mmCIF file of C-alpha atoms and ligand atoms in Angstrom:
data_model
loop_
_atom_site.group_PDB
_atom_site.id
_atom_site.type_symbol
_atom_site.label_atom_id
_atom_site.label_comp_id
_atom_site.label_asym_id
_atom_site.label_seq_id
_atom_site.Cartn_x
_atom_site.Cartn_y
_atom_site.Cartn_z
ATOM 1 C CA UNK H 215 24.957 33.147 52.324
ATOM 2 C CA UNK H 216 27.009 35.916 50.895
ATOM 3 C CA UNK H 217 25.100 39.242 51.023
ATOM 4 C CA UNK H 218 25.442 39.730 47.268
ATOM 5 C CA UNK H 219 23.867 36.344 46.607
ATOM 6 C CA UNK H 220 21.020 37.043 49.002
ATOM 7 C CA UNK H 221 20.398 40.312 47.238
ATOM 8 C CA UNK H 222 20.002 38.510 43.919
ATOM 9 C CA UNK H 223 17.640 35.999 45.541
ATOM 10 C CA UNK H 224 15.468 38.842 46.836
ATOM 11 C CA UNK H 225 15.619 40.514 43.459
ATOM 12 C CA UNK H 226 14.240 37.323 41.872
ATOM 13 C CA UNK H 227 11.484 36.929 44.454
ATOM 14 C CA UNK H 228 10.269 40.513 44.263
ATOM 15 C CA UNK H 229 10.775 40.781 40.473
ATOM 16 C CA UNK H 230 8.637 37.652 39.961
ATOM 17 C CA UNK H 231 5.647 39.432 41.447
ATOM 18 C CA UNK H 232 5.486 41.788 38.483
ATOM 19 C CA UNK H 233 5.579 38.977 35.902
ATOM 20 C CA UNK H 234 2.243 38.400 34.204
ATOM 21 C CA UNK H 235 3.000 36.393 31.027
ATOM 22 C CA UNK H 236 5.115 33.376 30.056
ATOM 23 C CA UNK H 237 7.046 35.599 27.674
ATOM 24 C CA UNK H 238 7.993 37.948 30.514
ATOM 25 C CA UNK H 239 8.867 34.897 32.630
ATOM 26 C CA UNK H 240 11.216 33.712 29.886
ATOM 27 C CA UNK H 241 12.974 37.097 29.675
ATOM 28 C CA UNK H 242 13.177 37.293 33.456
ATOM 29 C CA UNK H 243 14.781 33.851 33.608
ATOM 30 C CA UNK H 244 17.338 34.839 30.991
ATOM 31 C CA UNK H 245 18.210 37.950 32.973
ATOM 32 C CA UNK H 246 19.521 35.702 35.774
ATOM 33 C CA UNK H 247 20.365 32.353 34.274
ATOM 34 C CA UNK H 248 21.651 33.104 30.784
ATOM 35 C CA UNK H 249 25.121 31.478 30.574
ATOM 36 C CA UNK H 250 26.846 34.613 29.270
ATOM 37 C CA UNK H 251 24.865 37.615 30.394
ATOM 38 C CA UNK H 252 22.761 36.296 33.291
ATOM 39 C CA UNK H 253 23.455 37.766 36.689
ATOM 40 C CA UNK H 254 24.116 34.350 38.278
ATOM 41 C CA UNK H 255 26.286 33.284 35.349
ATOM 42 C CA UNK H 256 28.401 36.403 35.855
ATOM 43 C CA UNK H 257 28.895 35.521 39.533
ATOM 44 C CA UNK H 258 30.680 32.357 38.419
ATOM 45 C CA UNK H 259 33.079 34.405 36.393
ATOM 46 C CA UNK H 260 33.840 36.497 39.501
ATOM 47 C CA UNK H 261 35.394 33.388 41.015
ATOM 48 C CA UNK H 262 38.898 34.377 39.957
ATOM 49 C CA UNK H 263 38.688 37.607 41.982
ATOM 50 C CA UNK H 264 37.698 35.773 45.173
ATOM 51 C CA UNK H 265 40.528 35.048 47.619
ATOM 52 C CA UNK H 266 41.431 31.350 47.276
ATOM 53 C CA UNK H 267 40.389 30.461 50.842
ATOM 54 C CA UNK H 268 36.864 31.771 50.269
ATOM 55 C CA UNK H 269 36.436 30.241 46.822
ATOM 56 C CA UNK H 270 34.905 26.937 47.957
ATOM 57 C CA UNK H 271 32.233 28.662 50.027
ATOM 58 C CA UNK H 272 31.576 31.187 47.328
ATOM 59 C CA UNK H 273 31.242 28.506 44.641
ATOM 60 C CA UNK H 274 28.905 26.471 46.820
ATOM 61 C CA UNK H 275 26.781 29.551 47.536
ATOM 62 C CA UNK H 276 26.535 30.466 43.828
ATOM 63 C CA UNK H 277 25.626 26.885 42.904
ATOM 64 C CA UNK H 278 22.931 26.748 45.553
ATOM 65 C CA UNK H 279 21.524 30.054 44.381
ATOM 66 C CA UNK H 280 21.618 28.842 40.784
ATOM 67 C CA UNK H 281 19.743 25.667 41.620
ATOM 68 C CA UNK H 282 17.190 27.483 43.686
ATOM 69 C CA UNK H 283 16.715 30.125 40.950
ATOM 70 C CA UNK H 284 16.273 27.435 38.321
ATOM 71 C CA UNK H 285 13.540 25.702 40.338
ATOM 72 C CA UNK H 286 11.866 28.993 41.183
ATOM 73 C CA UNK H 287 11.895 30.303 37.618
ATOM 74 C CA UNK H 288 10.793 27.040 36.014
ATOM 75 C CA UNK H 289 7.921 27.103 38.462
ATOM 76 C CA UNK H 290 7.116 30.688 37.551
ATOM 77 C CA UNK H 291 7.091 29.742 33.873
ATOM 78 C CA UNK H 292 4.708 26.827 34.563
ATOM 79 C CA UNK H 293 2.367 29.085 36.538
ATOM 80 C CA UNK H 294 2.282 31.646 33.723
ATOM 81 C CA UNK H 295 1.592 28.977 31.108
ATOM 82 C CA UNK H 296 -1.197 27.468 33.178
ATOM 83 C CA UNK H 297 -2.697 30.930 33.708
ATOM 84 C CA UNK H 298 -2.545 31.665 29.989
ATOM 85 C CA UNK H 299 -4.152 28.349 29.110
ATOM 86 C CA UNK H 300 -6.948 29.080 31.547
ATOM 87 C CA UNK H 301 -7.439 32.528 30.025
ATOM 88 C CA UNK H 302 -7.618 30.963 26.570
ATOM 89 C CA UNK H 303 -10.217 28.471 27.710
ATOM 90 C CA UNK H 304 -12.263 31.328 29.116
ATOM 91 C CA UNK H 305 -11.963 33.353 25.948
ATOM 92 C CA UNK H 306 -12.870 30.457 23.697
ATOM 93 C CA UNK H 307 -15.628 29.141 25.863
ATOM 94 C CA UNK H 308 -18.695 28.106 23.891
ATOM 95 C CA UNK H 309 -22.070 28.744 25.392
ATOM 96 C CA UNK H 310 -23.959 25.704 24.203
ATOM 97 C CA UNK H 311 -27.179 27.076 25.592
ATOM 98 C CA UNK H 312 -27.162 29.961 23.059
ATOM 99 C CA UNK H 313 -29.644 29.518 20.194
ATOM 100 C CA UNK H 314 -27.874 28.451 16.969
ATOM 101 C CA UNK H 315 -27.358 31.010 14.242
ATOM 102 C CA UNK H 316 -29.719 30.050 11.458
ATOM 103 C CA UNK H 317 -28.487 30.069 7.891
ATOM 104 C CA UNK H 318 -30.971 31.620 5.503
ATOM 105 C CA UNK H 319 -32.912 29.144 3.458
ATOM 106 C CA UNK H 320 -33.585 30.033 -0.142
ATOM 107 C CA UNK H 321 -36.534 28.918 -2.182
ATOM 108 C CA UNK H 322 -37.157 28.194 -5.821
ATOM 109 C CA UNK H 323 -38.007 31.047 -8.152
ATOM 110 C CA UNK H 324 -41.745 31.270 -9.004
ATOM 111 C CA UNK H 325 -41.007 30.471 -12.648
ATOM 112 C CA UNK H 326 -39.089 27.353 -11.616
ATOM 113 C CA UNK H 327 -41.884 26.392 -9.199
ATOM 114 C CA UNK H 328 -44.553 26.599 -11.912
ATOM 115 C CA UNK H 329 -42.315 24.932 -14.473
ATOM 116 C CA UNK H 330 -41.588 22.014 -12.113
ATOM 117 C CA UNK H 331 -45.217 21.735 -11.131
ATOM 118 C CA UNK H 332 -46.361 21.604 -14.764
ATOM 119 C CA UNK H 333 -43.666 19.104 -15.703
ATOM 120 C CA UNK H 334 -44.779 16.910 -12.790
ATOM 121 C CA UNK H 335 -48.425 17.087 -13.851
ATOM 122 C CA UNK H 336 -47.653 16.299 -17.495
ATOM 123 C CA UNK H 337 -45.127 13.596 -16.657
ATOM 124 C CA UNK H 338 -47.916 12.015 -14.583
ATOM 125 C CA UNK H 339 -50.057 12.003 -17.739
ATOM 126 C CA UNK H 340 -47.316 10.222 -19.672
ATOM 127 C CA UNK H 341 -45.699 13.170 -21.513
ATOM 128 C CA UNK H 342 -42.010 12.974 -22.417
ATOM 129 C CA UNK H 343 -39.838 16.100 -22.222
ATOM 130 C CA UNK H 344 -38.200 17.529 -25.326
ATOM 131 C CA UNK H 345 -36.034 20.619 -24.915
ATOM 132 C CA UNK H 346 -35.380 22.398 -28.183
ATOM 133 C CA UNK H 347 -32.848 25.128 -28.894
ATOM 134 C CA UNK H 348 -33.304 28.867 -28.352
ATOM 135 C CA UNK H 349 -31.826 29.688 -31.744
ATOM 136 C CA UNK H 350 -34.045 28.332 -34.490
ATOM 137 C CA UNK H 351 -34.336 28.561 -38.218
ATOM 138 C CA UNK H 352 -37.150 30.487 -39.835
ATOM 139 C CA UNK H 353 -38.390 27.151 -41.190
ATOM 140 C CA UNK H 354 -38.930 25.450 -37.815
ATOM 141 C CA UNK H 355 -40.261 28.524 -36.031
ATOM 142 C CA UNK H 356 -42.662 29.583 -38.788
ATOM 143 C CA UNK H 357 -42.759 27.926 -42.218
ATOM 144 C CA UNK H 358 -43.178 24.310 -41.088
ATOM 145 C CA UNK H 359 -45.822 25.514 -38.645
ATOM 146 C CA UNK H 360 -47.899 26.624 -41.610
ATOM 147 C CA UNK H 361 -46.739 30.223 -41.333
ATOM 148 C CA UNK H 362 -44.801 30.905 -44.546
ATOM 149 C CA UNK H 363 -43.120 34.240 -45.270
ATOM 150 C CA UNK H 364 -45.645 37.052 -45.808
ATOM 151 C CA UNK H 365 -48.240 35.115 -43.807
ATOM 152 C CA UNK H 366 -50.153 37.730 -41.799
ATOM 153 C CA UNK H 367 -49.844 35.590 -38.638
ATOM 154 C CA UNK H 368 -46.122 36.391 -38.507
ATOM 155 C CA UNK H 369 -47.139 39.845 -37.330
ATOM 156 C CA UNK H 370 -48.603 38.263 -34.170
ATOM 157 C CA UNK H 371 -45.058 37.762 -32.916
ATOM 158 C CA UNK H 372 -42.415 40.447 -33.231
ATOM 159 C CA UNK H 373 -39.337 38.430 -34.055
ATOM 160 C CA UNK H 374 -35.647 38.952 -33.236
ATOM 161 C CA UNK H 375 -33.895 37.847 -36.425
ATOM 162 C CA UNK H 376 -30.193 36.925 -36.203
ATOM 163 C CA UNK H 377 -29.925 36.613 -39.990
ATOM 164 C CA UNK H 378 -32.496 36.071 -42.764
ATOM 165 C CA UNK H 379 -32.426 32.363 -41.892
ATOM 166 C CA UNK H 380 -31.817 32.258 -38.122
ATOM 167 C CA UNK H 381 -33.838 33.787 -35.303
ATOM 168 C CA UNK H 382 -34.456 33.564 -31.550
ATOM 169 C CA UNK H 383 -37.444 31.253 -31.330
ATOM 170 C CA UNK H 384 -40.660 33.137 -30.670
ATOM 171 C CA UNK H 385 -42.567 30.029 -29.559
ATOM 172 C CA UNK H 386 -41.803 26.570 -28.255
ATOM 173 C CA UNK H 387 -44.130 25.336 -31.033
ATOM 174 C CA UNK H 388 -40.929 24.967 -33.083
ATOM 175 C CA UNK H 389 -40.266 21.855 -30.949
ATOM 176 C CA UNK H 390 -43.370 20.165 -32.450
ATOM 177 C CA UNK H 391 -41.678 19.981 -35.854
ATOM 178 C CA UNK H 392 -38.392 18.578 -34.515
ATOM 179 C CA UNK H 393 -40.245 15.878 -32.616
ATOM 180 C CA UNK H 394 -42.579 14.895 -35.475
ATOM 181 C CA UNK H 395 -39.684 14.783 -37.940
ATOM 182 C CA UNK H 396 -37.825 12.344 -35.719
ATOM 183 C CA UNK H 397 -40.505 10.178 -34.152
ATOM 184 C CA UNK H 398 -43.430 8.244 -35.512
ATOM 185 C CA UNK H 399 -46.764 8.442 -33.632
ATOM 186 C CA UNK H 400 -47.825 7.813 -30.943
ATOM 187 C CA UNK H 401 -46.250 11.071 -29.813
ATOM 188 C CA UNK H 402 -46.824 12.706 -26.436
ATOM 189 C CA UNK H 403 -44.293 15.383 -25.661
ATOM 190 C CA UNK H 404 -43.900 18.483 -23.558
ATOM 191 C CA UNK H 405 -41.388 21.074 -24.657
ATOM 192 C CA UNK H 406 -40.511 23.719 -22.055
ATOM 193 C CA UNK H 407 -38.130 26.581 -22.747
ATOM 194 C CA UNK H 408 -37.347 30.264 -23.147
ATOM 195 C CA UNK H 409 -38.806 32.221 -26.050
ATOM 196 C CA UNK H 410 -38.105 35.735 -27.306
ATOM 197 C CA UNK H 411 -40.204 38.552 -28.758
ATOM 198 C CA UNK H 412 -39.664 42.251 -29.202
ATOM 199 C CA UNK H 413 -42.385 43.118 -26.737
ATOM 200 C CA UNK H 414 -42.117 44.933 -23.412
ATOM 201 C CA UNK H 415 -44.814 46.152 -21.029
ATOM 202 C CA UNK H 416 -46.358 45.249 -17.653
ATOM 203 C CA UNK H 417 -47.430 41.799 -18.859
ATOM 204 C CA UNK H 418 -44.858 41.153 -21.617
ATOM 205 C CA UNK H 419 -41.108 40.711 -21.510
ATOM 206 C CA UNK H 420 -38.663 40.259 -24.427
ATOM 207 C CA UNK H 421 -37.703 36.903 -22.915
ATOM 208 C CA UNK H 422 -40.240 34.628 -21.305
ATOM 209 C CA UNK H 423 -40.951 30.934 -20.842
ATOM 210 C CA UNK H 424 -43.411 28.672 -22.556
ATOM 211 C CA UNK H 425 -44.377 25.070 -22.465
ATOM 212 C CA UNK H 426 -45.580 23.350 -25.582
ATOM 213 C CA UNK H 427 -47.554 20.142 -25.573
ATOM 214 C CA UNK H 428 -48.154 17.831 -28.510
ATOM 215 C CA UNK H 429 -50.108 14.605 -28.728
ATOM 216 C CA UNK H 430 -50.353 12.730 -32.040
ATOM 217 C CA UNK H 431 -51.935 9.329 -32.484
ATOM 218 C CA UNK H 432 -54.807 7.614 -34.258
ATOM 219 C CA UNK H 433 -58.199 9.138 -33.466
ATOM 220 C CA UNK H 434 -57.098 12.127 -31.339
ATOM 221 C CA UNK H 435 -59.786 14.824 -31.194
ATOM 222 C CA UNK H 436 -60.546 18.134 -29.535
ATOM 223 C CA UNK H 437 -62.360 16.151 -26.805
ATOM 224 C CA UNK H 438 -59.053 14.585 -25.748
ATOM 225 C CA UNK H 439 -57.580 18.063 -25.465
ATOM 226 C CA UNK H 440 -60.500 19.219 -23.363
ATOM 227 C CA UNK H 441 -60.287 16.235 -21.033
ATOM 228 C CA UNK H 442 -56.593 16.832 -20.478
ATOM 229 C CA UNK H 443 -57.111 20.562 -19.884
ATOM 230 C CA UNK H 444 -59.807 19.873 -17.272
ATOM 231 C CA UNK H 445 -57.331 17.739 -15.355
ATOM 232 C CA UNK H 446 -54.588 20.314 -15.750
ATOM 233 C CA UNK H 447 -56.480 23.319 -14.356
ATOM 234 C CA UNK H 448 -57.746 21.309 -11.382
ATOM 235 C CA UNK H 449 -54.192 20.381 -10.527
ATOM 236 C CA UNK H 450 -52.824 23.922 -10.934
ATOM 237 C CA UNK H 451 -55.625 26.063 -9.561
ATOM 238 C CA UNK H 452 -57.687 23.683 -7.429
ATOM 239 C CA UNK H 453 -60.405 21.022 -7.725
ATOM 240 C CA UNK H 454 -63.394 23.239 -8.541
ATOM 241 C CA UNK H 455 -61.720 24.899 -11.553
ATOM 242 C CA UNK H 456 -63.426 24.443 -14.935
ATOM 243 C CA UNK H 457 -62.348 25.158 -18.517
ATOM 244 C CA UNK H 458 -63.978 26.986 -21.391
ATOM 245 C CA UNK H 459 -62.839 26.908 -25.030
ATOM 246 C CA UNK H 460 -63.263 29.919 -27.264
ATOM 247 C CA UNK H 461 -62.665 29.823 -31.027
ATOM 248 C CA UNK H 462 -59.402 31.452 -32.025
ATOM 249 C CA UNK H 463 -56.820 31.371 -34.764
ATOM 250 C CA UNK H 464 -53.339 29.884 -34.936
ATOM 251 C CA UNK H 465 -51.864 28.846 -38.293
ATOM 252 C CA UNK H 466 -50.648 25.495 -36.951
ATOM 253 C CA UNK H 467 -53.978 24.316 -35.488
ATOM 254 C CA UNK H 468 -57.398 23.865 -37.064
ATOM 255 C CA UNK H 469 -59.678 24.394 -35.261
ATOM 256 C CA UNK H 470 -57.816 26.661 -32.843
ATOM 257 C CA UNK H 471 -59.017 27.597 -29.397
ATOM 258 C CA UNK H 472 -58.205 29.996 -26.613
ATOM 259 C CA UNK H 473 -58.605 28.231 -23.275
ATOM 260 C CA UNK H 474 -60.038 29.963 -20.224
ATOM 261 C CA UNK H 475 -60.356 28.568 -16.732
ATOM 262 C CA UNK H 476 -62.990 29.603 -14.217
ATOM 263 C CA UNK H 477 -61.623 32.313 -11.931
ATOM 264 C CA UNK H 478 -59.978 30.640 -8.954
ATOM 265 C CA UNK H 479 -60.130 33.903 -7.008
ATOM 266 C CA UNK H 480 -63.898 34.446 -7.054
ATOM 267 C CA UNK H 481 -65.045 31.008 -8.207
ATOM 268 C CA UNK H 482 -66.627 32.523 -11.331
ATOM 269 C CA UNK H 483 -68.713 35.297 -9.745
ATOM 270 C CA UNK H 484 -66.573 38.052 -11.212
ATOM 271 C CA UNK H 485 -63.766 39.961 -9.499
ATOM 272 C CA UNK H 486 -60.806 42.241 -10.186
ATOM 273 C CA UNK H 487 -58.570 39.355 -11.274
ATOM 274 C CA UNK H 488 -60.995 38.066 -13.934
ATOM 275 C CA UNK H 489 -62.107 41.614 -14.766
ATOM 276 C CA UNK H 490 -65.647 40.763 -13.780
ATOM 277 C CA UNK H 491 -66.006 37.962 -16.357
ATOM 278 C CA UNK H 492 -65.540 34.957 -14.094
ATOM 279 C CA UNK H 493 -63.011 33.507 -16.580
ATOM 280 C CA UNK H 494 -59.252 33.810 -17.041
ATOM 281 C CA UNK H 495 -57.436 33.097 -20.280
ATOM 282 C CA UNK H 496 -54.586 30.642 -19.708
ATOM 283 C CA UNK H 497 -53.386 29.149 -22.984
ATOM 284 C CA UNK H 498 -53.767 28.611 -26.721
ATOM 285 C CA UNK H 499 -54.428 25.215 -28.233
ATOM 286 C CA UNK H 500 -56.073 23.322 -31.063
ATOM 287 C CA UNK H 501 -56.132 20.309 -33.325
ATOM 288 C CA UNK H 502 -52.859 20.006 -35.228
ATOM 289 C CA UNK H 503 -53.320 21.407 -38.738
ATOM 290 C CA UNK H 504 -53.119 18.715 -41.469
ATOM 291 C CA UNK H 505 -50.528 20.835 -43.263
ATOM 292 C CA UNK H 506 -48.214 20.659 -40.239
ATOM 293 C CA UNK H 507 -48.524 16.865 -40.068
ATOM 294 C CA UNK H 508 -47.773 16.653 -43.801
ATOM 295 C CA UNK H 509 -44.749 18.943 -43.452
ATOM 296 C CA UNK H 510 -43.341 16.368 -41.014
ATOM 297 C CA UNK H 511 -44.161 13.326 -43.146
ATOM 298 C CA UNK H 512 -47.108 12.188 -41.024
ATOM 299 C CA UNK H 513 -50.229 11.086 -42.935
ATOM 300 C CA UNK H 514 -53.212 13.159 -41.722
ATOM 301 C CA UNK H 515 -55.592 10.476 -42.961
ATOM 302 C CA UNK H 516 -54.102 8.068 -40.483
ATOM 303 C CA UNK H 517 -53.123 10.298 -37.591
ATOM 304 C CA UNK H 518 -54.409 13.382 -35.847
ATOM 305 C CA UNK H 519 -53.269 15.339 -32.844
ATOM 306 C CA UNK H 520 -53.724 18.254 -30.513
ATOM 307 C CA UNK H 521 -51.252 20.890 -29.396
ATOM 308 C CA UNK H 522 -51.177 23.599 -26.780
ATOM 309 C CA UNK H 523 -48.856 26.382 -25.633
ATOM 310 C CA UNK H 524 -48.746 27.771 -22.092
ATOM 311 C CA UNK H 525 -46.997 30.961 -20.975
ATOM 312 C CA UNK H 526 -45.277 30.177 -17.673
ATOM 313 C CA UNK H 527 -44.911 33.786 -16.483
ATOM 314 C CA UNK H 528 -48.617 34.314 -17.086
ATOM 315 C CA UNK H 529 -49.536 31.312 -14.938
ATOM 316 C CA UNK H 530 -47.084 32.431 -12.215
ATOM 317 C CA UNK H 531 -48.530 35.972 -12.235
ATOM 318 C CA UNK H 532 -52.093 34.636 -11.958
ATOM 319 C CA UNK H 533 -51.301 32.098 -9.288
ATOM 320 C CA UNK H 534 -49.214 34.372 -7.065
ATOM 321 C CA UNK H 535 -51.088 37.626 -7.721
ATOM 322 C CA UNK H 536 -48.156 39.379 -9.408
ATOM 323 C CA UNK H 537 -49.282 42.360 -11.470
ATOM 324 C CA UNK H 538 -46.054 43.260 -13.249
ATOM 325 C CA UNK H 539 -43.942 40.710 -15.138
ATOM 326 C CA UNK H 540 -40.786 42.689 -14.262
ATOM 327 C CA UNK H 541 -41.098 41.485 -10.670
ATOM 328 C CA UNK H 542 -40.312 38.004 -11.966
ATOM 329 C CA UNK H 543 -37.029 39.144 -13.491
ATOM 330 C CA UNK H 544 -35.697 41.613 -10.921
ATOM 331 C CA UNK H 545 -34.765 38.946 -8.340
ATOM 332 C CA UNK H 546 -35.823 41.237 -5.489
ATOM 333 C CA UNK H 547 -35.665 38.994 -2.417
ATOM 334 C CA UNK H 548 -38.461 40.942 -0.729
ATOM 335 C CA UNK H 549 -40.756 39.710 -3.511
ATOM 336 C CA UNK H 550 -39.315 36.238 -4.006
ATOM 337 C CA UNK H 551 -39.371 35.413 -0.277
ATOM 338 C CA UNK H 552 -43.139 35.764 -0.261
ATOM 339 C CA UNK H 553 -43.577 33.065 -2.897
ATOM 340 C CA UNK H 554 -42.897 29.663 -1.491
ATOM 341 C CA UNK H 555 -45.170 26.729 -2.076
HETATM 342 N N1 DAH W 175 -47.363 29.265 -30.042
HETATM 343 C C1 DAH W 175 -48.504 30.018 -29.573
HETATM 344 C C2 DAH W 175 -48.010 31.352 -29.045
HETATM 345 O O1 DAH W 175 -46.880 31.473 -28.719
HETATM 346 C C3 DAH W 175 -49.212 29.288 -28.479
HETATM 347 C C4 DAH W 175 -49.928 28.091 -29.012
HETATM 348 C C5 DAH W 175 -51.222 28.207 -29.454
HETATM 349 C C6 DAH W 175 -49.313 26.876 -29.083
HETATM 350 C C7 DAH W 175 -51.903 27.134 -29.956
HETATM 351 C C8 DAH W 175 -49.981 25.779 -29.591
HETATM 352 C C9 DAH W 175 -51.271 25.936 -30.022
HETATM 353 O O2 DAH W 175 -49.418 24.578 -29.689
HETATM 354 O O3 DAH W 175 -51.938 24.847 -30.502
HETATM 355 O O4 DAH W 175 -48.762 32.282 -28.989
#
C-alpha cells in the first residue's frame, strides 16, 4: 500500500484510542470519511495528479482503505454507544433493597375528629343532620328563641351584627327554629356548625363550633334528655362516666340545665382537670320552652321536647388535654401530630 495511505490508516488506529464518546466517534469518522472534507475523500480527488499508469493501483488502494476505515469506524461507533448505554444503566440502577421513602401521612384535625365522633354517636341514636347558615337574622338567632330585643340574656353572647337585622349566628340553636318551622314532630335533629362571638381568651375564640340537638315528640321529658346524655358521655369519655344536671338558665328552655360529667381523668376523686370537684361541665340543655314551640306553630299541649348545645372545642380540649383554644386554630403540626385517634 502506498505510504500515504498507510499513514492515514495508522492515524485512524492511533486516533481511535483517544475516542471516549459516540459524539467524538462521529466527528472522528467525519474527519476521514466526509465526502467533501474527509481525508480519504480528498485522496480520491488527488487521482487526477497521479500518473495514468499508477492510477489503477492508487484507486484500488484508496478504495480498500476507505472500506477498511468504514468498517473500523462503524465498529468504533458501536463500541462507544454500547459503552454509553452501559454507563447509563449503571447510573440509573435502582437498588430495590433500599427501604422505600415513606410519604407523610396526615390525620384529621381534633375538631373534625370530635365532630365526626359526635355525629356518629347521634346518627346511631337516630338523629338527622341539619346544617344551618352562618349568617342569620336577629329573629332566628334570638327573638324566636324567646330572647327578644332588650332581653337581658342577649348580654350572655357578645354578637357580631352585620346590620340591625343580620348577624353572624352566636349559637347553633338558631337551627332549632328553622327545623321546627319546616317539619312536624316527631323531630330528632343534630345541627353542627360554626358560631361567632366577640370573645377572646385562653378558652374562648371569636369563631368556634357547636352542635345543637333537638328532639320534639309527644311525651318527651327531662328524663329522656338524661338517658341520652348518659349514653353520650359513656361513648365520648368511656364506660364509667356519669352525668349530673345542675339548674341553669337559658331563655329557650324551661327548665334549663348545665350538664356535668364525672371527671374521666381522676374518676371523680378530684384532680387538676376537674379543679378538685370531680365533675366537668360539658354542655347546656333543657326542656324546650313552650314559647319557642308556639313561635314555630307547634302546640305545646300536644308536643314537648328537649334541646342541648355542645361546644366542640371545649370537648376537644378536655379530651386531648389542650389548655389553650388557640392551639386548635394555629395548625401547628407539632401539636396536631400528637392527636390521632
Ligand atoms: N345555645 C347555648 C349557648 O350557646 C347552648 C344551649 C343551651 C343550647 C341549652 C341548647 C340548650 O339547646 O337547651 O350557650
